[in-house]
């Protein structure tokens, strides 16, 4: 992780990296980045774009490399060991970021450049970088009094822990729930392609010869779209919307309440009445009132259309002998029936055309037509999982652009 990556294109040597390597590598990278920042703040020369902004941009490259490897693996091919590391390290990342953004000598240099930005003869890109960097310091609390800065740093660390816990709780609920389909009656309405995927899911759980629905989006959404069993659709839908809201160690309701409370306190420390005001101040909308205005203009039209669609679905359901009110777990099922009737469009019939290889080829063809990019398969590049495939991306002149995993 910390040495030179002598691999094709300098990609991480995934085969040599173990979970136990991440924490010591990250701690070393944190220390290295802190030293780089200290060198900037202790520079006796007057602040310039090169010795401050550019130096900041160039600092932390080791940390970025290690963190990007960890973040990608933990989010795509995680394990309990990696999740434990993520819970331990997320507040460390927050503390590290706060130490930089609340660093008074560093902000003093950035602020000095910002104050004389019109006299620095910067190009547009440099001007933009200076403005955004200065704003990130201000929004992080760089202008606050020492006591308020300390509290902001504490909030950031706690929020990092809570957000990591929130996401992992949702994932645990997704992975722990499954529904076994028992025989042809439970499989009613499911197309052959979907049955095959449900059989594979069962085999992966040691239930060969059975069919299993999981809370993976492709599984649960396909099931509530095609299953003729209304009672089973209800079970699957309720399990999907209850992720993180089940009593027990993965319940996110208290986690979420604390997140909301801390965000509100953070906003007040920065001079805003609500976190919505703080969050929107750096967006195109600017204010909650502007968002409410736009949503208000859209809402009535969207609601009318939704009611119109619900009535059409209810009509189709009654024609099929179902007199129950259209519930959330009915919507996709009857929408598929109406779509097939009105437009002769069967979503299940489209699935063979949406196989992964076909979608990849179509995406590459589109990128080639739009941007002149070419994609060349590579089998000599380290990957973090046997299922990962790699393409080298080249521009229209054949020059290397990057890697697509």
C-alpha positions in Angstrom: 0.0 0.0 0.0 2.8 2.4 0.8 5.5 1.3 -1.6 5.7 2.0 -5.3 3.0 0.1 -7.2 5.1 -1.6 -9.9 2.0 -2.9 -11.8 0.5 -2.2 -15.2 -0.6 1.5 -15.1 0.5 1.8 -11.5 -2.8 0.3 -10.2 -3.0 -1.1 -6.7 -1.4 -4.5 -6.3 -4.7 -6.0 -4.9 -3.4 -9.5 -4.6 -0.8 -8.5 -2.1 -3.1 -6.3 0.0 -4.8 -7.8 3.1 -7.4 -6.2 5.4 -4.8 -6.0 8.2 -2.6 -3.7 6.1 -5.1 -0.8 5.9 -5.0 0.6 9.4 -1.2 1.0 9.7 -1.0 2.2 6.1 -3.7 4.9 6.8 -2.0 6.0 10.1 1.3 6.4 8.2 -0.5 8.3 5.4 -2.2 10.6 8.0 1.1 11.4 9.5 2.7 12.1 6.2 -0.1 14.4 5.1 0.1 16.3 8.5 3.8 16.8 7.9 3.1 18.2 4.4 0.5 20.6 5.7 3.0 21.7 8.5 5.6 22.5 5.8 3.1 24.8 4.1 2.1 26.6 7.3 5.7 27.1 8.4 6.9 28.5 5.0 8.2 31.9 5.9 7.6 33.3 2.4 4.6 35.4 1.6 1.6 33.2 0.6 1.4 32.6 -3.2 -0.8 30.4 -5.3 2.2 28.0 -5.8 3.4 27.7 -2.2 -0.1 27.5 -0.7 -2.9 26.4 -3.0 -0.8 24.3 -5.3 1.2 22.8 -2.4 -2.1 21.9 -0.7 -3.4 20.2 -3.9 -0.2 18.2 -4.2 -0.2 17.1 -0.5 -1.9 14.0 0.8 -1.3 11.9 -2.3 -0.3 8.8 -0.3 -3.4 9.2 1.8 -5.6 9.6 -1.3 -4.1 6.4 -2.8 -4.5 4.3 0.3 -8.0 5.6 1.1 -9.3 5.1 -2.4 -8.2 1.5 -2.4 -9.8 0.9 1.0 -13.0 2.8 0.1 -13.5 1.0 -3.2 -12.9 -2.5 -1.7 -15.0 -1.8 1.4 -18.0 -0.6 -0.7 -17.8 -3.3 -3.4 -16.4 -6.4 -1.8 -16.7 -5.8 1.9 -16.3 -8.2 4.8 -17.0 -8.0 8.5 -13.2 -7.4 9.0 -13.3 -4.4 6.6 -16.5 -3.1 8.1 -14.9 -3.1 11.6 -12.0 -1.1 10.1 -14.3 1.3 8.5 -16.1 2.0 11.8 -12.8 2.6 13.5 -11.3 4.7 10.8 -14.3 6.9 9.8 -13.9 9.2 12.8 -10.1 9.3 12.2 -10.7 10.6 8.7 -13.1 13.2 10.0 -10.6 14.3 12.7 -7.9 14.5 10.1 -10.0 16.7 7.8 -11.1 18.9 10.6 -7.5 19.4 11.7 -6.7 20.7 8.3 -9.8 22.8 7.7 -9.7 24.3 11.2 -5.9 25.0 11.0 -5.6 28.7 11.8 -2.2 29.3 10.2 -3.2 27.4 7.0 -6.5 29.4 6.7 -4.6 32.6 7.3 -2.5 31.9 4.2 -5.6 30.9 2.1 -7.5 33.9 3.4 -4.7 36.3 2.5 -4.7 35.0 -1.1 -8.4 35.2 -1.3 -8.4 38.9 -0.1 -6.0 39.9 -2.9 -7.3 37.4 -5.5 -8.1 40.2 -8.0 -4.5 41.2 -8.1 -2.9 37.8 -8.4 -3.3 37.4 -12.2 -4.8 34.0 -11.9 -6.4 32.1 -14.8 -10.0 30.9 -14.5 -9.1 27.5 -13.2 -6.8 28.9 -10.5 -9.4 31.5 -9.5 -12.0 28.8 -9.2 -9.7 26.6 -7.1 -8.9 29.5 -4.7 -12.6 30.5 -4.3 -13.7 26.9 -3.7 -10.9 26.2 -1.3 -11.5 29.3 0.7 -15.3 28.5 0.9 -14.6 25.0 2.1 -12.5 26.4 5.0 -15.2 28.9 5.9 -18.0 26.3 5.7 -15.9 24.0 7.9 -15.8 26.6 10.6 -12.3 28.2 10.0 -13.6 31.6 11.2 -15.1 30.4 14.4 -13.8 31.0 17.9 -11.6 28.2 19.4 -14.4 26.7 21.5 -16.8 26.5 18.6 -14.0 25.0 16.4 -13.5 22.3 19.0 -17.2 21.5 19.0 -17.4 21.4 15.2 -14.5 18.9 15.1 -16.3 16.8 17.7 -19.5 16.8 15.7 -17.7 15.8 12.5 -16.1 12.8 14.2 -19.4 11.7 15.7 -21.2 12.2 12.4 -18.6 10.1 10.6 -19.2 7.3 13.0 -22.9 7.5 12.8 -23.1 7.7 9.0 -20.9 4.6 8.7 -23.0 2.8 11.3 -26.2 3.8 9.4 -25.0 2.5 6.1 -23.6 -0.7 7.6 -26.9 -1.4 9.4 -28.9 -1.1 6.2 -26.4 -3.5 4.4 -26.7 -6.0 7.3 -30.4 -6.0 7.1 -30.3 -6.5 3.3 -27.9 -9.4 3.7 -29.6 -11.1 6.6 -33.1 -11.3 5.0 -34.3 -13.7 2.4 -37.6 -15.4 1.5 -37.7 -19.0 0.3 -40.2 -19.7 -2.4 -41.8 -23.1 -1.8 -43.0 -24.7 -5.0 -44.8 -23.6 -8.1 -47.6 -21.8 -6.2 -45.0 -19.4 -4.7 -43.4 -18.9 -8.2 -46.6 -17.9 -9.9 -46.1 -15.1 -12.4 -42.4 -15.1 -12.3 -40.7 -15.3 -15.8 -38.1 -18.0 -16.5 -35.2 -15.6 -16.4 -36.1 -14.3 -13.0 -36.7 -17.9 -11.7 -33.2 -18.8 -12.8 -31.7 -15.9 -10.9 -33.8 -16.8 -7.8 -32.5 -20.4 -8.1 -28.9 -19.1 -8.2 -29.5 -17.0 -5.1 -30.8 -20.1 -3.3 -27.8 -22.1 -4.3 -25.5 -19.4 -3.0 -27.3 -19.8 0.4 -26.9 -23.6 0.4 -30.5 -24.2 -0.7 -29.9 -25.8 -4.1 -33.1 -26.8 -5.9 -35.1 -24.0 -4.2 -35.7 -20.4 -5.1 -34.9 -17.4 -2.9 -35.8 -13.7 -3.0 -33.3 -11.3 -1.4 -33.2 -7.6 -0.7 -30.8 -7.0 -3.5 -32.6 -4.4 -5.6 -32.7 -6.6 -8.8 -34.3 -9.4 -6.8 -36.9 -7.6 -4.7 -38.0 -5.2 -7.4 -38.3 -8.0 -9.9 -40.3 -10.0 -7.5 -42.9 -7.3 -6.7 -43.1 -6.6 -10.4 -43.9 -10.1 -11.6 -45.1 -12.2 -8.7 -48.8 -13.1 -8.8 -48.8 -13.8 -5.0 -50.0 -10.5 -3.4 -49.2 -11.8 0.1 -45.6 -12.6 -0.8 -45.2 -9.2 -2.6 -46.3 -7.5 0.6 -43.8 -9.5 2.7 -40.9 -8.6 0.3 -41.9 -4.9 0.0 -42.3 -4.5 3.8 -38.9 -6.1 4.4 -37.3 -3.7 1.8 -38.7 -0.5 3.3 -37.9 -1.7 6.9 -34.1 -2.0 6.3 -32.5 -0.2 9.3 -35.9 0.1 11.1 -36.0 -3.3 12.8 -35.7 -3.6 16.5 -32.2 -4.8 17.5 -28.6 -4.0 16.9 -29.2 -2.8 13.3 -32.0 -0.3 14.1 -31.2 3.0 12.6 -33.9 5.1 14.1 -31.9 6.4 17.1 -28.8 6.7 14.9 -30.8 8.9 12.5 -32.2 11.0 15.3 -28.7 11.8 16.6 -27.5 12.6 13.0 -30.3 15.1 12.6 -29.7 16.7 16.0 -25.9 17.0 15.3 -26.4 18.5 11.9 -28.8 21.1 13.3 -26.2 22.0 15.9 -23.5 22.2 13.3 -25.6 24.6 11.2 -26.3 26.8 14.2 -22.6 27.1 15.0 -22.0 28.2 11.4 -24.7 30.9 11.7 -27.7 29.1 10.0 -31.1 28.5 11.5 -31.4 25.0 10.0 -29.1 22.4 8.4 -31.2 22.8 5.2 -30.2 26.4 5.0 -26.5 25.5 5.5 -26.7 22.7 3.0 -28.4 24.7 0.3 -26.4 27.9 0.6 -23.7 26.4 -1.6 -26.1 25.1 -4.3 -28.0 26.5 -7.2 -31.2 26.6 -5.2 -29.6 28.6 -2.3 -32.6 28.5 0.1 -35.2 26.1 1.4 -37.8 28.5 0.2 -36.6 28.1 -3.4 -36.7 24.3 -3.1 -40.2 24.5 -1.6 -41.4 26.7 -4.4 -40.1 24.3 -7.1 -41.5 21.3 -5.3 -44.8 23.0 -4.9 -45.0 23.8 -8.6 -44.3 20.2 -9.5 -46.3 18.5 -6.7 -49.8 19.1 -7.8 -49.1 17.9 -11.4 -47.2 14.9 -10.1 -49.9 14.0 -7.7 -52.7 14.3 -10.3 -50.7 12.0 -12.6 -50.1 9.5 -9.8 -53.8 9.4 -8.9 -54.6 8.9 -12.6 -52.2 6.0 -12.8 -53.5 4.5 -9.5 -57.0 4.5 -10.9 -55.9 2.8 -14.1 -54.1 0.2 -12.0 -57.2 -0.3 -9.8 -59.3 -0.8 -12.9 -57.0 -3.4 -14.3 -56.9 -5.2 -10.9 -60.7 -5.3 -10.7 -61.0 -6.7 -14.2 -58.7 -9.4 -13.0 -60.9 -10.2 -10.0 -58.9 -8.2 -7.3 -61.0 -5.6 -5.5 -58.4 -4.6 -2.9 -57.2 -1.0 -2.9 -53.9 -0.6 -4.7 -51.1 -0.8 -2.1 -47.5 0.0 -2.5 -46.6 -3.6 -3.1 -49.2 -3.8 -5.9 -48.0 -0.8 -7.9 -45.2 -2.4 -10.0 -47.2 -5.6 -10.5 -50.2 -3.9 -12.0 -48.2 -1.3 -13.8 -46.4 -4.1 -15.7 -49.8 -5.6 -16.5 -51.2 -2.3 -17.8 -48.0 -1.5 -19.8 -48.2 -4.9 -21.5 -51.9 -4.4 -22.3 -51.6 -0.8 -23.6 -48.2 -0.9 -25.3 -47.6 -4.6 -25.9 -44.4 -4.1 -23.9 -43.4 -7.1 -21.8 -40.5 -6.1 -19.4 -39.6 -9.8 -19.0 -39.2 -10.2 -22.7 -36.6 -7.3 -22.7 -34.4 -9.0 -20.1 -32.5 -11.3 -22.5 -31.4 -8.1 -24.4 -30.2 -6.5 -21.1 -27.6 -9.0 -20.2 -24.4 -7.6 -18.7 -22.2 -8.1 -21.8 -24.7 -6.5 -24.0 -25.0 -3.5 -21.7 -21.3 -3.1 -21.4 -20.9 -3.2 -25.2 -23.7 -0.7 -25.7 -22.1 1.7 -23.1 -18.7 1.4 -24.8 -20.3 2.0 -28.2 -22.1 5.1 -26.9 -18.9 6.5 -25.3 -17.0 5.8 -28.6 -19.5 7.7 -30.7 -19.8 10.6 -28.3 -16.2 11.1 -27.2 -14.1 9.0 -29.5 -13.1 6.6 -26.7 -11.9 3.1 -27.3 -12.0 0.2 -24.8 -9.3 -2.5 -24.9 -9.8 -5.6 -22.6 -6.8 -6.3 -20.4 -6.1 -9.5 -18.5 -2.7 -8.4 -17.0 -4.1 -5.8 -14.5 -4.5 -6.8 -10.8 -8.1 -6.9 -9.6 -9.7 -7.1 -6.2 -12.2 -9.9 -7.0 -12.1 -12.7 -9.6 -15.3 -11.4 -11.2 -13.8 -8.0 -12.0 -12.9 -7.3 -15.6 -10.6 -4.5 -16.8 -10.5 -2.4 -19.9 -7.9 0.2 -20.9 -9.5 3.4 -22.1 -7.9 5.2 -25.0 -8.7 8.4 -26.8 -9.3 8.7 -30.6 -5.5 9.1 -31.1 -4.8 5.9 -29.2 -3.4 7.6 -26.1 -4.0 6.1 -22.6 -6.9 7.8 -20.7 -7.5 5.5 -17.8 -8.7 2.1 -16.7 -12.3 0.9 -16.4 -13.0 -1.8 -13.9 
